[in-house]
Each structure stands twice: as structure tokens, then as C-alpha cells.
XYZ file of C-alpha atoms in Angstrom:
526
model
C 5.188 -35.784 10.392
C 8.859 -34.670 10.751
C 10.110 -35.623 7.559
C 6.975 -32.713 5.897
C 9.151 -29.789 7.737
C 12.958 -31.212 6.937
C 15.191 -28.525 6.100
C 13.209 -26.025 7.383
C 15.934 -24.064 9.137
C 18.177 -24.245 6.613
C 14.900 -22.560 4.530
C 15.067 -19.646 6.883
C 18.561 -19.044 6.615
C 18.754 -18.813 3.077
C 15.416 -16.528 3.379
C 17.036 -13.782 5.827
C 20.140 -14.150 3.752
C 18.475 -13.513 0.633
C 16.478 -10.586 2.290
C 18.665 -8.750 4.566
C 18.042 -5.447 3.116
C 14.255 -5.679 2.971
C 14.701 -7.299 6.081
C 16.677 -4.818 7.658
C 14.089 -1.782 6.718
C 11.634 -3.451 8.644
C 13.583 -4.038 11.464
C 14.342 -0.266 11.859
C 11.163 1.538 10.410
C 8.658 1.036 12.880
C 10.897 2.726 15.704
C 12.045 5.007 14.152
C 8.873 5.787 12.577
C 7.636 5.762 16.645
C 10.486 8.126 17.774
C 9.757 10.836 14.908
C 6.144 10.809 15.761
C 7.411 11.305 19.350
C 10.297 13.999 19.123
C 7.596 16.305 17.095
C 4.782 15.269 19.323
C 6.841 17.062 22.153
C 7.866 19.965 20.584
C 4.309 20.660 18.823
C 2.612 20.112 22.150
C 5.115 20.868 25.273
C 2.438 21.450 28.106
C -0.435 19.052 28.945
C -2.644 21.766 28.460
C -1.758 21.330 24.457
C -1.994 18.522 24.556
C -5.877 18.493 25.665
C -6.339 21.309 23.539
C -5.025 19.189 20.601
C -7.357 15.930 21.862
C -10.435 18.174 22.058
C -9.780 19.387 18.077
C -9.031 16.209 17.060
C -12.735 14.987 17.913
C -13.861 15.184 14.283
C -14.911 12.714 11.872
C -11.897 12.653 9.170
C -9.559 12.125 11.519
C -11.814 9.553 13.400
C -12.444 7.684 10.661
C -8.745 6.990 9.671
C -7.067 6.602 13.009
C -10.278 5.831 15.538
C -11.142 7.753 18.783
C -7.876 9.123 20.686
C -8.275 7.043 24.393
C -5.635 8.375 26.263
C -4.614 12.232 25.934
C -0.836 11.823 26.519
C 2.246 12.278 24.347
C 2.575 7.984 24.367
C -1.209 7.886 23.847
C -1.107 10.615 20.975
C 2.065 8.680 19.861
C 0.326 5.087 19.877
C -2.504 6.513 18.180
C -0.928 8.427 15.000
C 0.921 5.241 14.181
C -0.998 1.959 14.994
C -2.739 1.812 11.638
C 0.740 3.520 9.967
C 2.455 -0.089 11.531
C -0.599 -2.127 11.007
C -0.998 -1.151 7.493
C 3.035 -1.307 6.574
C 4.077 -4.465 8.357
C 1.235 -6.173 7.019
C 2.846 -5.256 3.422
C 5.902 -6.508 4.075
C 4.714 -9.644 5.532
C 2.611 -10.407 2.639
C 5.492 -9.579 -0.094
C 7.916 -11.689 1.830
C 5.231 -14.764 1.983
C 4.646 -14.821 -1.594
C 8.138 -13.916 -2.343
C 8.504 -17.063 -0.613
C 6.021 -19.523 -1.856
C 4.131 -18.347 -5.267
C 6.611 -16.378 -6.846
C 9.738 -18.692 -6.171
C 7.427 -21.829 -7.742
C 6.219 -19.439 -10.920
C 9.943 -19.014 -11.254
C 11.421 -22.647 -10.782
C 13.235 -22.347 -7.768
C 10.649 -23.877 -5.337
C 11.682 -27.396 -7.702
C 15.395 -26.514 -7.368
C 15.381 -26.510 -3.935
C 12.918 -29.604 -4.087
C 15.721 -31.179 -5.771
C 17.595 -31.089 -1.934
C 16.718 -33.036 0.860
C 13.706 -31.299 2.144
C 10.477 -31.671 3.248
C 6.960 -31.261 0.846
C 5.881 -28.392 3.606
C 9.324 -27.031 4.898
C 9.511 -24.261 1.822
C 5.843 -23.003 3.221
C 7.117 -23.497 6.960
C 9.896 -21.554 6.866
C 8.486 -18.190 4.893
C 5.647 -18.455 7.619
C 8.016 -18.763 10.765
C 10.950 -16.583 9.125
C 7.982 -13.890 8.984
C 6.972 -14.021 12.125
C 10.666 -13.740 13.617
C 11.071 -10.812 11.614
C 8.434 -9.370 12.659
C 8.983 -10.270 15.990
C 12.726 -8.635 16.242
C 10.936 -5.037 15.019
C 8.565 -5.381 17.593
C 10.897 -5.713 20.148
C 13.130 -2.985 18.799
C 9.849 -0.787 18.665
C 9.541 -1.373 22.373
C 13.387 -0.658 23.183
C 12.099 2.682 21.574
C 9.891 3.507 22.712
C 11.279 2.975 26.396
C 14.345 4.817 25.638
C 12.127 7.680 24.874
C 10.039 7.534 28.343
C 6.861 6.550 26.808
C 6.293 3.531 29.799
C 6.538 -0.140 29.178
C 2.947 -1.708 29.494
C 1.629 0.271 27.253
C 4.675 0.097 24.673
C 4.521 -3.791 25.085
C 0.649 -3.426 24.467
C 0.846 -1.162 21.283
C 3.883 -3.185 19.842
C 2.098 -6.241 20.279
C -0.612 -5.030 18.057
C 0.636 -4.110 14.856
C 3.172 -7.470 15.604
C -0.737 -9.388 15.760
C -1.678 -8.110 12.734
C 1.701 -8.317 11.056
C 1.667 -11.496 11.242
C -2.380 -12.793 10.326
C -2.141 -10.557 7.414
C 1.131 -12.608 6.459
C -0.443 -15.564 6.743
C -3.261 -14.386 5.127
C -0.918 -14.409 1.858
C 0.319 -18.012 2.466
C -3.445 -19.194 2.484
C -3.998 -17.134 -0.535
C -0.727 -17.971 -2.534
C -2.319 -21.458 -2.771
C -5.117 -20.754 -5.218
C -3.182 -19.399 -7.970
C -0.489 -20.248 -10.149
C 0.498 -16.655 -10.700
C 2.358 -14.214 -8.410
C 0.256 -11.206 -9.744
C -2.672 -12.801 -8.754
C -2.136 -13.729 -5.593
C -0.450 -10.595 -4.860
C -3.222 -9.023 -5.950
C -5.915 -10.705 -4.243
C -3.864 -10.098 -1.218
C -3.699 -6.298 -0.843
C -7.971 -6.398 -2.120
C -8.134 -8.212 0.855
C -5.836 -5.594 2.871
C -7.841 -2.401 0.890
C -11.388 -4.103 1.737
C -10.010 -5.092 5.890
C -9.044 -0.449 5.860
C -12.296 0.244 4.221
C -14.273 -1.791 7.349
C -11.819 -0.094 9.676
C -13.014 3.167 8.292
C -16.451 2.448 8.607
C -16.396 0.937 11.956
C -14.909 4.155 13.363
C -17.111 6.535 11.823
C -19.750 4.232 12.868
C -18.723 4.088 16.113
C -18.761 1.502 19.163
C -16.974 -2.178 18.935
C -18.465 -4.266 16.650
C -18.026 -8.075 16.699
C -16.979 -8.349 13.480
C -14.157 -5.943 14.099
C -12.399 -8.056 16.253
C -11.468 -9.969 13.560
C -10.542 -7.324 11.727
C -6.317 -7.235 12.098
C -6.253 -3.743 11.356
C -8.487 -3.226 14.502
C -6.499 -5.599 16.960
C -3.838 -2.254 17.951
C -6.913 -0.104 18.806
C -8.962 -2.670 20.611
C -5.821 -3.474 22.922
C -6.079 -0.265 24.171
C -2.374 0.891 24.792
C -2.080 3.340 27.190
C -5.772 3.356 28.098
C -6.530 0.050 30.535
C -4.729 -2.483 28.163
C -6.626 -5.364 27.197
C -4.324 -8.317 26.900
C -6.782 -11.299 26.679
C -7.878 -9.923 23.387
C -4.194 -11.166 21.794
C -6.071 -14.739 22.330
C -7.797 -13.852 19.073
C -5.003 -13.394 16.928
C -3.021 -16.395 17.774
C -6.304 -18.614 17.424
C -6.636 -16.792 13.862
C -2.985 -17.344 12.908
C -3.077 -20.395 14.290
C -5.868 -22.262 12.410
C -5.187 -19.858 9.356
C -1.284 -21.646 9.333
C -2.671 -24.946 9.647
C -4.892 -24.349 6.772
C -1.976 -23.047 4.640
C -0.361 -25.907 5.213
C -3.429 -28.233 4.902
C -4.156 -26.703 1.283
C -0.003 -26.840 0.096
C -0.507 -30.651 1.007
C -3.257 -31.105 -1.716
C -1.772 -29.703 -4.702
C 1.271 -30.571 -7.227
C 4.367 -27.546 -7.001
C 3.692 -24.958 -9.415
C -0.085 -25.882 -9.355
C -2.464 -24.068 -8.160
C -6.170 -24.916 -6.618
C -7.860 -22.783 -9.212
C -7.557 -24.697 -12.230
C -6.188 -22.985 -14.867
C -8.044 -22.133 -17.694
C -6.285 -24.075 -20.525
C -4.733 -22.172 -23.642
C -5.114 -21.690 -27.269
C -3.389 -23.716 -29.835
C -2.855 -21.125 -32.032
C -2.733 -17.489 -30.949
C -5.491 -14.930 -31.976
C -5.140 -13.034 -35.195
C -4.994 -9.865 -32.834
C -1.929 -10.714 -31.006
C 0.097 -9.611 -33.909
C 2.285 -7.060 -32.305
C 3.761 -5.151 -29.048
C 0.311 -3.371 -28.374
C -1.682 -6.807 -27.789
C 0.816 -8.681 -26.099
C 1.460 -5.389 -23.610
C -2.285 -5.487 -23.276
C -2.323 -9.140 -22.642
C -0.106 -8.343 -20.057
C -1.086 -5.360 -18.460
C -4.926 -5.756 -18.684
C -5.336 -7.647 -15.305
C -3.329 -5.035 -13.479
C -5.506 -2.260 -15.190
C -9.167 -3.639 -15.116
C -8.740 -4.368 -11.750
C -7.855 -1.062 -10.727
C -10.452 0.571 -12.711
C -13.379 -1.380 -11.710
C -12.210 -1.123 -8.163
C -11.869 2.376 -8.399
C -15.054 2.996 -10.281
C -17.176 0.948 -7.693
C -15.718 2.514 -4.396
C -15.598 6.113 -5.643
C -19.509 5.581 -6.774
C -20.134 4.299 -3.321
C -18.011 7.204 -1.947
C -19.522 9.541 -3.390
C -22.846 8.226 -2.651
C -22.206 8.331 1.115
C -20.380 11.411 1.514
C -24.056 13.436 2.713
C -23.232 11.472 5.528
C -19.976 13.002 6.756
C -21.526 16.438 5.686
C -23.363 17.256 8.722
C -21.061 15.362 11.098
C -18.377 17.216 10.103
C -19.823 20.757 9.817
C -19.826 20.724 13.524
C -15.822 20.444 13.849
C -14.737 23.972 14.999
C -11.399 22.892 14.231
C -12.047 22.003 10.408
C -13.273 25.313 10.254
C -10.483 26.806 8.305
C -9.826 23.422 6.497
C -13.316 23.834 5.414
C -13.407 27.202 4.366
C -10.123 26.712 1.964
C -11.902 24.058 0.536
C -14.696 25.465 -1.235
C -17.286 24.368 1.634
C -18.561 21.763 3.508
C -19.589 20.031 0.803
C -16.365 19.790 -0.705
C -14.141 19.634 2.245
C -14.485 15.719 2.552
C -14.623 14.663 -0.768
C -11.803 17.132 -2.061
C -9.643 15.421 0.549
C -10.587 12.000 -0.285
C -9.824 12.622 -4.256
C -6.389 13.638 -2.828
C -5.908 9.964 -1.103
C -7.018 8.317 -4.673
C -4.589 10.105 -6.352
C -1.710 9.162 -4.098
C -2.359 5.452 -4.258
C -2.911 5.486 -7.791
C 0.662 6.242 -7.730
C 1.320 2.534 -6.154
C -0.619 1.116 -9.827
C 1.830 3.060 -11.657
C 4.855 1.481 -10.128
C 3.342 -1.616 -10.808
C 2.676 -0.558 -14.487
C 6.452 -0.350 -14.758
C 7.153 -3.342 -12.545
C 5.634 -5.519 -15.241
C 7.355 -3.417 -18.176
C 10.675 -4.376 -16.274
C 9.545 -8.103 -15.930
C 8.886 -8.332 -19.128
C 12.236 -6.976 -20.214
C 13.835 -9.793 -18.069
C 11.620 -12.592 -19.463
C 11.041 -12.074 -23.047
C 13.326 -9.392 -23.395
C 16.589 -11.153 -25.187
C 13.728 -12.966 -27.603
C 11.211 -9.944 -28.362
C 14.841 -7.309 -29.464
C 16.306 -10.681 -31.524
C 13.270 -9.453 -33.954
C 13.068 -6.587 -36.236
C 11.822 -4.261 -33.137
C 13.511 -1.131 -31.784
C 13.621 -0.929 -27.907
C 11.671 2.357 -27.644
C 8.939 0.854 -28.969
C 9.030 -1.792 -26.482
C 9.175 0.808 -23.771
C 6.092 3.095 -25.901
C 3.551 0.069 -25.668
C 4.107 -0.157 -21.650
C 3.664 3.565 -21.497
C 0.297 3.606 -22.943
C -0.657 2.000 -19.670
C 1.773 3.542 -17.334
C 0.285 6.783 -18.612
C -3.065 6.599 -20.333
C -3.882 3.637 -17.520
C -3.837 5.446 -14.671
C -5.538 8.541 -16.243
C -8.316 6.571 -17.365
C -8.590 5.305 -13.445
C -8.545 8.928 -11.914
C -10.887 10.292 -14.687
C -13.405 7.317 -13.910
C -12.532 7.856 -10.178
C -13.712 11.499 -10.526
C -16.596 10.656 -12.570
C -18.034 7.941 -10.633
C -17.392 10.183 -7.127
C -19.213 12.998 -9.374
C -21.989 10.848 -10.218
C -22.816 9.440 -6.585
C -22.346 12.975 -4.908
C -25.306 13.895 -7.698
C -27.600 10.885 -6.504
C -26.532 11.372 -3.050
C -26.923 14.952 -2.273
C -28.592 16.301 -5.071
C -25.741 18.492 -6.157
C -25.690 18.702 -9.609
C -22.552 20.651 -10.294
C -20.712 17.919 -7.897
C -20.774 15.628 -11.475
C -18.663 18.332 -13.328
C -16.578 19.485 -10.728
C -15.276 16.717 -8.893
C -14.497 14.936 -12.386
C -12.149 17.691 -13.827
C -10.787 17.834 -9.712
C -9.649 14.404 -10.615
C -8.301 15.381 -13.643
C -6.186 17.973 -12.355
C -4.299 15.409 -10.328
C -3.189 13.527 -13.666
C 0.484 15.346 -14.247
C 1.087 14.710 -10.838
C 0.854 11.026 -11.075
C 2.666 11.097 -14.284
C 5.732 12.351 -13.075
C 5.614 9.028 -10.362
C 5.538 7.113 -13.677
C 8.585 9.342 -15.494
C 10.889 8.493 -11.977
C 10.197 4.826 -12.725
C 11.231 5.179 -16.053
C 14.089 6.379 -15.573
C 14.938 3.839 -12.848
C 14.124 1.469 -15.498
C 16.645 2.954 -18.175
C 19.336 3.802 -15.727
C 19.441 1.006 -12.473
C 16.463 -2.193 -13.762
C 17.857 -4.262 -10.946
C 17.142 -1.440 -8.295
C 14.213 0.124 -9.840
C 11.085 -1.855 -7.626
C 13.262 -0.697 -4.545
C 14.071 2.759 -5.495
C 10.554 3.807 -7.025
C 8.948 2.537 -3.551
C 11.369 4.436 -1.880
C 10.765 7.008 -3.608
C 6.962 7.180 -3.395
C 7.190 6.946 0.382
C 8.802 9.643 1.034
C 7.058 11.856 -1.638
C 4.028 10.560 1.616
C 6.274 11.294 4.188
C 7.241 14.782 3.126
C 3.119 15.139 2.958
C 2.729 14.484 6.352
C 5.755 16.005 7.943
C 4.611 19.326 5.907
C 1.122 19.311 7.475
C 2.912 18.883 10.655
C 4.806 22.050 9.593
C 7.845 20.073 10.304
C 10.054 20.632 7.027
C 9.676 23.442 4.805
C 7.464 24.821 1.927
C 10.520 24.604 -0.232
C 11.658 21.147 0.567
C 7.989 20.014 -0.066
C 7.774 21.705 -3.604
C 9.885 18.407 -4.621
C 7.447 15.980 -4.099
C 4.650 15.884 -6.922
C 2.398 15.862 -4.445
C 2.709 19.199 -3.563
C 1.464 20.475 -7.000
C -2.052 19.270 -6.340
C -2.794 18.851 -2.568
C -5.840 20.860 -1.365
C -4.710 22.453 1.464
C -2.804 24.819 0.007
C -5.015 27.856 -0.835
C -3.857 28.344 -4.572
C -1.715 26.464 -6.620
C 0.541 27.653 -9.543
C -1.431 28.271 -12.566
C 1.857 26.627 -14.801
C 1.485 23.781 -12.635
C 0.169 21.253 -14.411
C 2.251 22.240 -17.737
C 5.544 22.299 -15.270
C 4.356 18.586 -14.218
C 3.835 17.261 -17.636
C 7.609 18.681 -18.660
C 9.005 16.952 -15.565
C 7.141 13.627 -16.696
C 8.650 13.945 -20.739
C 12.254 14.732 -19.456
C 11.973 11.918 -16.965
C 10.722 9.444 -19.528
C 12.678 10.811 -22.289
C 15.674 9.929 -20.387
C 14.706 6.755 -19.322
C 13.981 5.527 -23.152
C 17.145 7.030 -24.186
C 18.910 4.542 -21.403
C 17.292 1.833 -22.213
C 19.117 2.460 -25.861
C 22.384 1.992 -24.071
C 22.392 -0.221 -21.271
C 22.426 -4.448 -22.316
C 19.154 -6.244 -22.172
C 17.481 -7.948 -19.376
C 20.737 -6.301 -17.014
């Protein structure tokens, strides 16, 4: 059994080595992400009467259904509970990029048979991504706890909130391993992974507006740092469940890597042509061939849970016309019947922005690939970069405007609205020059720094969120948050620039313009 795991340390080293950067965000987000939440916690609410004051308004269903009930009205229990599903959701990112990193994407690209090539062991490449994940994971969670400490917030209940989002960390990371074994492409299994991640936050959503404990939740990882309870009677038995999951989920991983040949996945792959079809003639088809996994699964996603969503919104309606303190939320909003809906449209549109990064993540790939072989031919580069813009561009406003039409057309059946069809659609289309100028920074990234571009566009987009929810928390300024995109379309603002979208859409040409003009200069595939 030894000889299956040889090398493994010398695995994890290279790993860490190869990661440090990546590594070293993780390390240092969560606690710092902790002490923000708890420096502005203290100076929004100062007095314990505030801070019941702010527990009683935060009894609504919106905020409910995205965080859960508030169980301990504190500054550490208000802290614990704006960022459990923050951590939960993030580390469970990282960990699944790293494992695939790891494992799919290093065999799709030959190295897992380089480092075959060395003395080591048929499971050790597997082994170490797992246990190099879980260190890493484990090192933030103990500087989250530090942290938290150092800030006063009390050390049971630190331990028991740090060991939550660590829990869940770390089964949605090995989630990915088990995954990464079915297909032979990185996409793919990337891409089955966060579904799997989207469908686990839609059941946390619905478990908390439905309320009590379900059974079924406490399998849920994105439940596990709610269910422990930090702050409020911590429940420590319950982190039996997670290492019994992880366990046998590990064991599996490695049970499945056994039973295939490297660079093989346990999906067969569907065989291809001889000869190619008469269609793939040119740089439209083959950027179709390439992008049209990325984009159909977005849009029938999309189109299936905004039909559903808008289906079920009569629901919050009446549940959340009794929040007093949505009052004046509701009011800006056009009603109570657009309140939730308007808000939700707003999510969308933000993590639509995520399927435009990866628009331009496979423009970039495909530079690197086929890029020296594609410009050897009669082709000019800009019209390499035009056929990938179709679907940075066009693609994602084909998702919002089905997004829109599909919430539209459930709101109808649902409530019986029949202006909802109309209005939410062209609500949705509003949003479109927003998300265009995500898809003009990338561009540019891509034309000015390729080899930093995945990094800096990520970057980028997170703190476009984090300047979102620092400005509801009136913690930076109006003018500071007119430089996010973001800020063009949210609705809580009461009225928005009329030149707006026109504004948006010259951002997004200069941007791209740029970008193309670049690509013209720089060397290919740098």
C-alpha cells in the first residue's frame, strides 16, 4: 500500500511552491475579511442597544434567506454571521481550483505523465493535492482564529466558527477530486464542480427561508458553519459529519483514480470525426466549438432557475411586506412586488460577470494553444480576438435577456402580473453595459499582461463586490463607488444617470479597443 502514495511529500512541496501566491491570498483573506466585518461592526453599532435594534431589523426574509437566522445578538455573533457563508462559499472555490489544478488540468496538460516519469506512486499526485488542501486550509483557519482573538471576539466560539467554513473548505475540495475523475477535460470538471457548489447555495437558500433544520441540510457543507452554532451553545459533535463525509468521499477519490488509465477519464469519450464538418471552415465555428459548452450551460441554467424564480417569488411577497425595516427598500423599489425580484436580477447580473471572465479565459487559452499555428495562416489577430468577442459580448447578453425573460414569464404564471413579463425583461436588459465593461477590463488584460490576466480580472471583479457591500454599509464613498460598474445599475440607488448606459458602452469600446490594439503588438502565446 505504501509504494501507491511514494513521493507524496515531495508532491506537496512542489504544489505550495508552485502556488504561493494563490496560496498566500487564502491564508490572509478570511481574517482579514473577519477583522473588517468587525472594525465596522463596532463603529456602526457601539452600544448593545444597536446592536438589538439592528438584530430586531434584520428579522426579514432577504436577509434570512442568504445568511440564515442571526442566533446570538453580539458584535462576534453579528460578525460570525455576516461571514460564514462569505468563507464557506470562497474557501470552497479555492479548494476546488487548487484540486483540479492539481489532478485534471495537470493530466489534460501532460505534466501528471512527466512527473509519472519520477519515482512516484499511481495515487501520490491525487494524495498530495487532497492533503496539501487541507493544510492550506487548515493554516487560514488558524490564522482566522488568531484574529479573531486579537480582536476580543472569545475563543470557543472563534474555534467553533473557524472550524466551519475549514469543514466545508475542505468536503467541497474533495468534492472536486471525486469529480475530476469522470472527465478528461478541465472545463468540465470545473464546471460540474461549481453546478454542484450553485445547486448546494440554492438548498441553503431554501432551507432558511423554509425554516427549521432539515436532515438533509446537514449534509449540506454550506450549512455545517450555521448548524455549529458559534457563539450560540456550540455544537461540536456535529464536526463528526464532515470528517465521516471527507473521509469516505477521499477514499472514493482515490478508489475511482485506481480504476482508470492517466489522462482517461470514467466517462468515455465520445470518439471523433475523421474528417471535420464542412462548417468548421473558419474562426467563427471553431470559437463556437469552443465556447459553446461554456455558453449553453450558462443559458440553460439561467433560463431554468430564473423561470423557477420567478415562479416562486409570490412567496416572498407577503413574507416580506411585513419587514418594517424593508420599508424604505421597498418603497425605492417600485413596490413589494418588485422589491425581491429587482434585487435578485441585480445578483444575476453580478455573477454573470464570473461567465464573462471565463469567456476570455478560453480566448486566452486558446491564444496559448493554437495560437502560434492559427496567426502562421493568412489571418489577422483582431479577427481572432472579434470571433471570441461575439461570445464575451453577445453571450452574456443573450443570458441576461433570457434571464429577464424567463423571471418575466414565471412572475406572469406566478402572480398573475402581466406587466411583470415586459418589465422585468428590459430590467435585465438595462444591466447589459454594465457587464460589458467586466468583459472590456479582461480584454485589455488580455492585450496588455496574458500571463496575469485570470488573476487580475478576478481581482478585479471582487472588489467591484466588495466596494458593493462596503457602500451599503456606507463605509466608502459615493464617489469611490461610481468606479465599479456596478454602481451604474444597482437598485438601491433612487435614480440612475440617464447617459448611463451610453457612458458604459464607451467604457466597454475604449477598453476593448485597447486591448485588440495590444494584442497587435505584444508576441504570441507570451
Amino acid at each position: 500500500m505504501k509504494r501507491y502514495f511514494h513521493g507524496t511529500l515531495s508532491l506537496m512541496r512542489l504544489y505550495l511552491r508552485q502556488n504561493r501566491i494563490f496560496t498566500l491570498v487564502w491564508l490572509l483573506l478570511p481574517g482579514a475579511w473577519v477583522a473588517i466585518n468587525t472594525v465596522s461592526s463596532l463603529v456602526l453599532f457601539p452600544t448593545q442597544e444597536a446592536l438589538i435594534e439592528m438584530g430586531v431589523s434584520l428579522i426579514d426574509p432577504l436577509t434570512v434567506a442568504m445568511h440564515g437566522p442571526l442566533l446570538d445578538i453580539s458584535v462576534a455573533g453579528f460578525v460570525t454571521w455576516r461571514t460564514k457563508v462569505f468563507l464557506a462559499l470562497v474557501g470552497g472555490i479555492f479548494s476546488m481550483v487548487y484540486i483540479i489544478r492539481h489532478t485534471r488540468l495537470a493530466e489534460e496538460q501532460g505534466k501528471r505523465e512527466l512527473l509519472g516519469a519520477n519515482v512516484t506512486g499511481s495515487l501520490a499526485t491525487l494524495a498530495a493535492a487532497l492533503v496539501s488542501m487541507v493544510l492550506i486550509n487548515a493554516m487560514a483557519a488558524v490564522l482566522t482564529i488568531f484574529a479573531m482573538i486579537a480582536l476580543g471576539l472569545g475563543f470557543v466560539g472563534s474555534l467553533a466558527h473557524c472550524l466551519g467554513f475549514f469543514a466545508a473548505s475542505c468536503v467541497l475540495g474533495i468534492v472536486a477530486g471525486v469529480v475530476a475523475q469522470f472527465f478528461v477535460s478541465a472545463t468540465a470538471a470545473r464546471g460540474m464542480s461549481f453546478g454542484l457548489l450553485g445547486l448546494l447555495f440554492g438548498l441553503h437558500i431554501l432551507w432558511n427561508v423554509s425554516g427549521g433544520e432539515n436532515l438533509l441540510a446537514f449534509l449540506n457543507p454550506l450549512e455545517w458553519p450555521l448548524l455549529i452554532r458559534p457563539f450560540a451553545v456550540e455544537r461540536f459533535p456535529l464536526l463528526l459529519i464532515p470528517l465521516a463525509l471527507g473521509a469516505a468521499l477521499m477514499a472514493l477519490s482515490l478508489w475511482l483514480t485506481a480504476r482508470r488509465d492517466v489522462g482517461a477519464g470514467l466517462v468515455p469519450q465520445r470518439p471523433g470525426r475523421a474528417f471535420a464538418k464542412p462548417s468548421l471552415r473558419g474562426l467563427s465555428a471553431l470559437a463556437w466549438r469552443n465556447q459553446r459548452g461554456l455558453f449553453l450551460a450558462w443559458f440553460c441554467f439561467y433560463a431554468i432557475f430564473s423561470l423557477a424564480l420567478g415562479y416562486a417569488s409570490y412567496l416572498m411577497v407577503s413574507a416580506v411586506s411585513s419587514a418594517e425595516a424593508l420599508a424604505g427598500l421597498i418603497e425605492r423599489l417600485g413596490g413589494i412586488d418588485r422589491a425581491f425580484l429587482s434585487l435578485m436580477l441585480y445578483v444575476f447580473g453580478i455573477l454573470i460577470s464570473v461567465y464573462v471572465m471565463m469567456a476570455a479565459g478560453i480566448l486566452r487559452r486558446e491564444e496559448a494553444v493554437k495560437g502560434e499555428t492559427l496567426l502562421s495562416m493568412p489571418l489577422r489577430r483582431e479577427k481572432l480576438v472579434l470571433s471570441h468577442m461575439a461570445y464575451i459580448f453577445g453571450g452574456s447578453a443573450a443570458i441576461l435577456l433570457v434571464s429577464g425573460f424567463c423571471v418575466g414569464l414565471g412572475a406572469v404564471i406566478g402572480t398573475g402580473d402581466s406587466g411583470a413579463l415586459s418589465r422585468l425583461f428590459f430590467e435585465m436588459a438595462g444591466m447589459i453595459p454594465a457587464i460589458w465593461v467586466i468583459g472590456g477590463i479582461a480584454l485589455l488584460l488580455f492585450g496588455a499582461l496574458p500571463k496575469w490576466m485570470t488573476g487580475i480580472s478576478y481581482g478585479l471583479l471582487t472588489l467591484f463586490v466588495l466596494m458593493e457591500i462596503f457602500w451599503e454599509q456606507q463605509q466608502i464613498p459615493e464617489v469611490l463607488y461610481a468606479l465599479s460598474p456596478f454602481s451604474w445599475i444597482t437598485p438601491l440607488k433612487a435614480v440612475q444617470p440617464a447617459a448611463a448606459p451610453l457612458v458604459l458602452c464607451v467604457v466597454t469600446t475604449i477598453l476593448a479597443g485597447t486591448g485588440i490594439a495590444l494584442f497587435r503588438l505584444r508576441d504570441a502565446a507570451l
